[in-house]
Coordinates of C-alpha atoms (C1' of nucleotides) in Angstrom, one line a residue:
Chain H
X423 CA 108.2 123.3 111.0
X424 CA 110.8 125.7 110.0
X425 CA 114.4 125.3 110.9
X426 CA 116.9 128.1 110.9
X427 CA 120.0 126.5 109.6
X428 CA 122.8 128.5 111.2
X429 CA 126.1 129.1 109.5
X430 CA 128.2 126.0 109.7
X431 CA 132.0 126.1 110.0
X432 CA 133.7 125.8 106.7
X433 CA 134.3 122.2 105.8
X434 CA 137.0 121.5 103.2
X435 CA 135.5 119.7 100.2
X436 CA 136.4 116.0 100.5
X437 CA 139.0 115.2 98.0
X438 CA 137.9 113.4 95.0
X439 CA 134.2 114.1 95.3
X440 CA 132.8 115.6 92.1
X441 CA 129.6 117.6 91.8
X442 CA 126.6 115.4 91.6
X443 CA 125.2 112.7 93.8
X444 CA 128.6 112.1 95.3
X445 CA 129.6 108.9 93.7
X446 CA 133.1 109.1 92.3
X447 CA 133.9 107.1 89.2
X448 CA 136.8 104.8 89.6
X449 CA 139.2 104.0 86.7
X450 CA 136.7 101.5 85.4
X451 CA 133.5 103.2 86.5
X452 CA 131.8 102.7 89.9
X453 CA 133.2 99.9 91.9
X454 CA 131.5 97.7 94.5
X455 CA 132.3 100.1 97.3
X456 CA 130.6 102.9 95.4
X457 CA 127.6 100.7 94.8
X458 CA 127.5 99.7 98.4
X459 CA 127.4 103.3 99.5
X460 CA 124.8 104.1 96.9
X461 CA 122.6 101.2 98.0
X462 CA 122.9 102.3 101.6
X463 CA 121.9 105.8 100.8
X464 CA 119.0 104.7 98.6
X465 CA 117.8 102.4 101.4
X466 CA 118.1 105.1 103.9
X467 CA 116.1 107.4 101.6
X468 CA 113.4 104.8 101.2
X469 CA 113.2 104.3 105.0
X470 CA 112.8 108.0 105.6
X471 CA 110.6 108.9 102.7
X472 CA 108.0 106.2 103.3
X473 CA 108.0 105.8 107.0
X474 CA 105.0 104.0 108.3
X475 CA 103.9 104.8 111.8
X476 CA 101.6 101.8 112.0
X477 CA 103.9 99.0 110.8
X478 CA 107.6 98.9 111.1
X479 CA 110.0 97.5 108.5
X480 CA 110.0 94.0 109.9
X481 CA 106.3 93.8 110.1
X482 CA 105.9 95.0 106.5
X483 CA 108.7 92.8 105.3
X484 CA 107.1 89.8 107.0
X485 CA 103.8 90.6 105.3
X486 CA 105.5 90.8 102.0
X487 CA 107.2 87.5 102.5
X488 CA 104.0 85.8 103.4
X489 CA 102.3 87.2 100.4
X490 CA 105.2 86.1 98.1
X491 CA 106.1 82.8 99.7
X492 CA 102.9 81.5 101.1
X493 CA 102.1 80.4 104.6
X494 CA 104.9 80.0 107.1
X495 CA 105.6 79.1 110.7
X496 CA 106.5 81.6 113.4
X497 CA 110.0 80.4 113.7
X498 CA 110.6 80.4 109.9
X499 CA 109.6 84.0 109.8
X500 CA 111.8 84.9 112.7
X501 CA 114.7 83.3 110.9
X502 CA 113.9 85.0 107.6
X503 CA 113.6 88.4 109.2
X504 CA 116.6 87.9 111.5
X505 CA 114.6 88.6 114.6
X506 CA 113.9 86.7 117.7
X507 CA 111.0 84.2 117.9
X508 CA 109.1 86.0 120.7
X509 CA 109.5 89.2 118.7
X510 CA 108.0 87.6 115.7
X511 CA 105.2 86.2 117.8
X512 CA 104.5 89.8 118.8
X513 CA 104.6 91.1 115.3
X514 CA 102.3 88.3 114.1
X515 CA 99.9 88.9 117.0
X516 CA 99.6 92.5 115.9
X517 CA 99.2 91.7 112.3
X518 CA 96.5 89.1 113.2
X519 CA 94.8 91.6 115.4
X520 CA 94.7 94.0 112.5
X521 CA 93.2 91.3 110.3
X522 CA 96.2 91.2 107.9
X523 CA 97.2 87.6 108.7
X524 CA 95.5 84.5 109.9
X525 CA 96.9 82.0 112.4
X526 CA 96.0 78.4 111.8
X527 CA 97.3 75.2 113.4
X528 CA 99.8 73.4 111.2
X529 CA 98.1 70.1 110.2
X530 CA 101.5 68.4 110.1
X531 CA 102.7 69.4 113.5
X532 CA 100.6 69.9 116.5
X533 CA 103.1 72.3 118.0
X534 CA 103.2 74.7 115.1
X535 CA 101.2 77.6 113.8
X536 CA 100.8 78.4 110.2
X537 CA 100.6 82.1 109.3
X538 CA 98.7 83.1 106.2
X539 CA 98.1 86.5 104.7
X540 CA 94.4 87.4 104.5
X541 CA 92.6 89.1 101.7
X542 CA 92.7 92.3 103.7
X543 CA 96.4 91.8 104.1
X544 CA 96.8 91.4 100.4
X545 CA 94.8 94.6 99.8
X546 CA 97.0 96.4 102.3
X547 CA 100.1 95.2 100.5
X548 CA 98.8 96.2 97.2
X549 CA 97.9 99.6 98.4
X550 CA 101.3 100.1 99.9
X551 CA 103.1 99.0 96.8
X552 CA 100.9 101.2 94.6
X553 CA 101.7 104.2 96.9
X554 CA 105.4 103.4 96.8
X555 CA 105.4 103.0 93.0
X556 CA 103.7 106.4 92.7
X557 CA 106.2 108.0 94.9
X558 CA 109.1 106.4 93.1
X559 CA 107.6 107.4 89.7
X560 CA 107.5 110.9 90.9
X561 CA 111.0 110.9 92.2
X562 CA 112.3 109.2 89.1
X563 CA 110.5 111.7 86.9
X564 CA 113.0 114.4 88.0
X565 CA 116.0 112.3 87.3
X566 CA 117.9 112.4 84.0
X567 CA 116.9 109.9 81.4
X568 CA 120.1 108.0 81.8
X569 CA 119.6 107.5 85.5
X570 CA 116.0 106.4 85.0
X571 CA 117.1 103.9 82.4
X572 CA 119.9 102.6 84.6
X573 CA 117.5 102.1 87.5
X574 CA 114.9 100.3 85.5
X575 CA 117.6 98.2 83.9
X576 CA 118.8 97.2 87.4
X577 CA 115.4 96.1 88.5
X578 CA 115.9 92.4 88.1
X579 CA 119.4 92.6 89.6
X580 CA 118.2 94.5 92.7
X581 CA 115.5 91.9 93.3
X582 CA 118.1 89.2 92.8
X583 CA 120.2 90.5 95.6
X584 CA 117.6 89.3 98.1
X585 CA 116.5 86.1 96.4
X586 CA 118.9 83.4 97.2
X587 CA 119.6 84.7 100.7
X588 CA 116.0 84.2 101.5
X589 CA 116.4 80.6 100.6
X590 CA 119.6 80.2 102.6
X591 CA 117.9 81.4 105.7
X592 CA 115.6 78.4 105.6
X593 CA 118.3 75.8 105.6
Chain I
X93 CA 120.4 76.4 113.9
X94 CA 118.2 74.1 112.1
X95 CA 114.6 74.6 111.4
X96 CA 112.2 71.9 110.4
X97 CA 110.2 73.4 107.7
X98 CA 107.0 71.5 107.7
X99 CA 105.0 70.9 104.6
X100 CA 103.0 73.9 103.6
X101 CA 99.6 74.0 102.0
X102 CA 99.8 74.1 98.2
X103 CA 99.8 77.6 97.0
X104 CA 98.9 78.3 93.4
X105 CA 101.7 79.9 91.5
X106 CA 100.8 83.6 91.2
X107 CA 99.9 84.3 87.6
X108 CA 102.6 86.0 85.6
X109 CA 105.5 85.4 87.9
X110 CA 108.3 83.6 85.9
X111 CA 111.1 81.7 87.5
X112 CA 113.9 83.9 88.8
X113 CA 113.9 86.7 91.3
X114 CA 110.3 87.3 90.7
X115 CA 110.3 90.4 88.7
X116 CA 108.0 90.2 85.7
X117 CA 108.9 92.1 82.6
X118 CA 106.2 94.3 81.3
X119 CA 105.7 95.0 77.6
X120 CA 108.6 97.5 77.7
X121 CA 110.7 95.9 80.4
X122 CA 110.3 96.4 84.1
X123 CA 108.2 99.4 85.0
X124 CA 108.3 101.7 88.0
X125 CA 106.2 99.4 90.1
X126 CA 108.6 96.5 89.5
X127 CA 111.5 98.8 90.3
X128 CA 109.7 99.9 93.5
X129 CA 109.2 96.3 94.6
X130 CA 112.8 95.4 93.8
X131 CA 114.2 98.4 95.7
X132 CA 112.0 97.5 98.6
X133 CA 113.3 93.9 98.6
X134 CA 116.9 95.0 98.3
X135 CA 116.5 97.4 101.1
X136 CA 114.9 94.7 103.3
X137 CA 117.8 92.4 102.4
X138 CA 120.3 95.0 103.4
X139 CA 118.6 95.6 106.7
X140 CA 118.6 92.0 107.5
X141 CA 122.0 91.0 106.2
X142 CA 123.8 93.8 107.9
X143 CA 121.9 94.3 111.1
X144 CA 124.0 96.1 113.7
X145 CA 123.1 95.4 117.3
X146 CA 124.9 98.5 118.5
X147 CA 123.6 101.2 116.2
X148 CA 120.3 101.3 114.5
X149 CA 119.6 102.6 111.0
X150 CA 118.9 106.1 112.1
X151 CA 122.1 106.4 114.2
X152 CA 124.2 105.1 111.3
X153 CA 122.5 107.2 108.8
X154 CA 123.0 110.2 111.0
X155 CA 126.7 109.4 111.3
X156 CA 127.0 109.1 107.6
X157 CA 125.2 112.4 107.0
X158 CA 127.5 114.2 109.4
X159 CA 130.5 112.6 107.7
X160 CA 129.2 113.7 104.3
X161 CA 127.7 117.1 105.0
X162 CA 129.7 118.4 107.9
X163 CA 128.7 119.6 111.3
X164 CA 124.9 120.1 111.9
X165 CA 122.6 121.0 114.7
X166 CA 120.4 118.6 116.5
X167 CA 117.2 119.8 114.9
X168 CA 118.6 119.7 111.4
X169 CA 119.5 116.1 111.9
X170 CA 116.1 115.3 113.3
X171 CA 114.5 116.8 110.2
X172 CA 116.9 115.1 107.9
X173 CA 116.3 111.7 109.5
X174 CA 112.6 112.2 109.8
X175 CA 112.7 111.6 113.6
X176 CA 111.7 113.6 116.6
X177 CA 114.0 116.1 118.1
X178 CA 114.2 114.4 121.5
X179 CA 114.8 111.2 119.7
X180 CA 117.7 112.7 117.9
X181 CA 119.0 114.2 121.1
X182 CA 119.1 110.6 122.5
X183 CA 120.8 109.2 119.4
X184 CA 123.5 111.9 119.5
X185 CA 124.0 111.5 123.2
X186 CA 124.8 107.8 122.6
X187 CA 127.0 108.5 119.6
X188 CA 128.9 111.1 121.7
X189 CA 129.2 108.7 124.6
X190 CA 130.8 106.2 122.2
X191 CA 133.1 108.9 121.0
X192 CA 131.8 108.9 117.4
X193 CA 130.6 112.5 117.5
X194 CA 131.5 115.6 119.3
X195 CA 129.1 118.2 120.7
X196 CA 130.2 121.8 120.5
X197 CA 128.3 125.0 121.2
X198 CA 127.4 126.8 118.0
X199 CA 129.4 130.0 117.9
X200 CA 126.6 131.8 116.0
X201 CA 123.7 130.9 118.4
X202 CA 124.0 130.4 122.1
X203 CA 121.0 128.0 122.1
X204 CA 122.3 125.6 119.6
X205 CA 124.7 122.7 119.6
X206 CA 126.9 121.7 116.7
X207 CA 127.5 118.0 116.1
X208 CA 130.7 117.0 114.5
X209 CA 131.9 113.5 113.6
X210 CA 135.2 112.6 115.3
X211 CA 138.2 110.8 113.9
X212 CA 137.0 107.7 115.7
X213 CA 133.6 108.2 114.1
X214 CA 135.2 108.4 110.7
X215 CA 137.1 105.2 111.3
X216 CA 133.9 103.5 112.4
X217 CA 132.2 104.7 109.2
X218 CA 135.1 103.6 107.1
X219 CA 135.2 100.2 108.7
X220 CA 131.5 99.7 108.2
X221 CA 131.6 100.8 104.6
X222 CA 134.4 98.4 104.0
X223 CA 132.6 95.6 105.6
X224 CA 129.5 96.3 103.6
X225 CA 131.5 96.5 100.4
X226 CA 133.1 93.2 101.0
X227 CA 129.7 91.6 101.8
X228 CA 128.2 93.1 98.6
X229 CA 131.1 92.1 96.5
X230 CA 130.7 88.5 97.7
X231 CA 127.0 88.6 97.1
X232 CA 127.4 90.2 93.6
X233 CA 130.1 87.6 92.8
X234 CA 127.4 85.0 92.6
X235 CA 125.2 87.0 90.3
X236 CA 125.2 86.7 86.5
X237 CA 127.5 89.2 84.7
X238 CA 124.5 91.0 83.3
X239 CA 123.1 91.6 86.8
X240 CA 126.4 92.7 88.2
X241 CA 126.9 95.2 85.3
X242 CA 123.3 96.5 85.7
X243 CA 123.9 97.1 89.4
X244 CA 127.2 98.9 88.9
X245 CA 125.6 100.9 86.1
X246 CA 122.9 102.1 88.4
X247 CA 125.3 103.2 91.1
X248 CA 125.1 106.9 90.3
X249 CA 121.3 106.7 89.9
X250 CA 120.8 105.0 93.2
X251 CA 122.7 107.6 95.0
X252 CA 120.8 110.3 93.1
X253 CA 117.5 109.0 94.5
X254 CA 118.5 110.4 97.9
X255 CA 120.4 113.5 96.9
X256 CA 117.9 116.3 96.3
X257 CA 115.6 115.1 99.0
X258 CA 118.3 115.6 101.5
X259 CA 118.5 119.2 100.4
X260 CA 114.7 119.7 100.5
X261 CA 114.5 118.6 104.1
X262 CA 116.6 121.5 105.1
X263 CA 114.3 124.2 103.6
Chain K
dC304 C1' 115.5 149.7 125.2
dT305 C1' 111.7 146.5 126.4
dC306 C1' 109.0 142.7 125.9
dG307 C1' 106.4 139.3 123.5
dA308 C1' 107.1 135.8 120.2
dT309 C1' 110.0 132.4 118.4
dT310 C1' 113.7 129.1 118.3
dC311 C1' 116.7 125.5 120.2
dC312 C1' 117.1 121.5 122.6
dA313 C1' 117.3 119.1 127.2
dT314 C1' 114.3 116.6 130.1
dC315 C1' 110.3 114.0 131.5
dA316 C1' 106.5 110.6 131.5
dC317 C1' 104.8 107.2 128.9
dT318 C1' 104.4 103.7 125.5
dG319 C1' 105.7 100.0 122.7
dC320 C1' 108.8 96.7 121.0
dT321 C1' 112.7 93.7 121.4
dT322 C1' 115.5 90.4 123.8
dT323 C1' 116.7 86.6 127.0
dA324 C1' 114.7 83.3 130.0
dT325 C1' 111.3 80.1 130.9
dA326 C1' 107.4 76.9 130.7
dT327 C1' 104.4 73.7 128.3
dA328 C1' 103.0 70.8 124.7
dA329 C1' 104.1 68.0 120.8
dG330 C1' 107.4 65.3 118.3
dT331 C1' 111.6 62.4 117.6
dT332 C1' 115.0 58.9 118.6
dG333 C1' 117.6 55.1 120.6
Chain F
dC420 C1' 109.3 54.1 127.0
dA421 C1' 112.4 57.7 128.6
dA422 C1' 115.4 61.2 127.2
dC423 C1' 116.0 64.7 124.2
dT424 C1' 114.5 68.1 120.8
dT425 C1' 111.4 71.2 118.7
dA426 C1' 107.6 74.9 118.5
dT427 C1' 106.0 78.8 120.5
dA428 C1' 103.5 81.4 124.1
dT429 C1' 104.5 84.1 128.1
dA430 C1' 107.0 86.8 131.5
dA431 C1' 110.4 90.0 132.9
dA432 C1' 113.6 93.4 131.8
dG433 C1' 115.7 96.8 129.1
dC434 C1' 115.8 100.2 125.6
dA435 C1' 114.5 103.7 122.5
dG436 C1' 111.0 106.6 120.5
dT437 C1' 107.2 110.1 121.0
dG438 C1' 104.6 114.1 122.6
dA439 C1' 104.6 117.5 126.2
dT440 C1' 107.0 120.7 128.8
dG441 C1' 110.2 124.2 130.2
dG442 C1' 114.4 127.1 130.4
dA443 C1' 117.7 129.7 127.9
dA444 C1' 118.9 132.3 123.9
dT445 C1' 117.6 135.1 120.1
dC446 C1' 114.7 138.1 117.2
dG447 C1' 112.0 141.9 116.0
dA448 C1' 108.3 145.3 116.6
dG449 C1' 107.0 149.2 119.1

DNA sequence: CTCGATTCCATCACTGCTTTATATAAGTTG
DNA sequence: CAACTTATATAAAGCAGTGATGGAATCGAG
């Protein structure tokens, strides 16, 4: 697909935006608002770059969560993923139909269902992570060394953003 | 909302995962695979924590792009957001109906429509960014100083992930 | 200048997913 | 034991995305 980008009306350069990725440095370096915008852009980039026609973000995140946290109930997963219970029921039905998760009765509560990731599910996750890592490695390869180092240095902190909130959602 | 988390079957602790956010350090610190996983989790967290019932991710990202890059055509935006043209037509119709964007004929091509963000759209964006920044500030406030510093230090690099790819999508 | 090819995007038909509402079974509590 | 709560499947409705299609505008070769 080619697109003919027509001439656009002149837009004045937004004040205070230097050349570069568009993150202005405040008096003491980037502040939280800058970080927030940057995270948002990075997340948006991830969403676009690695769109998966088969499984949407919630399904994949659910699979990841099961892989990481072990078997969970339908309602737990709905809470974790901030989606409705019937919606989660649907997602899990699809994942189960694809052989990526297993549905077992919960031995401690006759009403409940335990969802467990299958070996095929684990393989799917691993393959996806590997693909993503390759893609990111390639992308990072074209960044300056400083940026690469800063990203790698923030790895733990990025993961930490999500960690306690995942616990809160269960209480 | 309370959820009764039933007892789960014992899951063996995955080998090599220390206490903490779950990011193992390799021989030379986190590698790209770790970073990839951490980015994925952070993005997933952002999606869940700040879900917006009114505007989905593509709509908001489109609005941001218009704010940042100036007026664009429907097809350009569809390419940028990796979505179909009729889908983007729908998104823009909704955004226009809400007064957040304006649709004008492109003076240089009678077939084309130029989409411009409105003042109300800019306000909406600003409010959303402010909310996100507040939320992130609160979240970061409970992280160790090291993590906070690492995140702020990676601000520029996070934004840089998205930057050239946005340019490529237009060629 | 003409006309075929291409571009731009609205519209349509269809599909799939999410939500709220509801029903049924299992579990809890006084 | 009855009333209430919990767990989740199911149904109905709504919404948004996709591929296909078609009309209008533009481009470029002859």
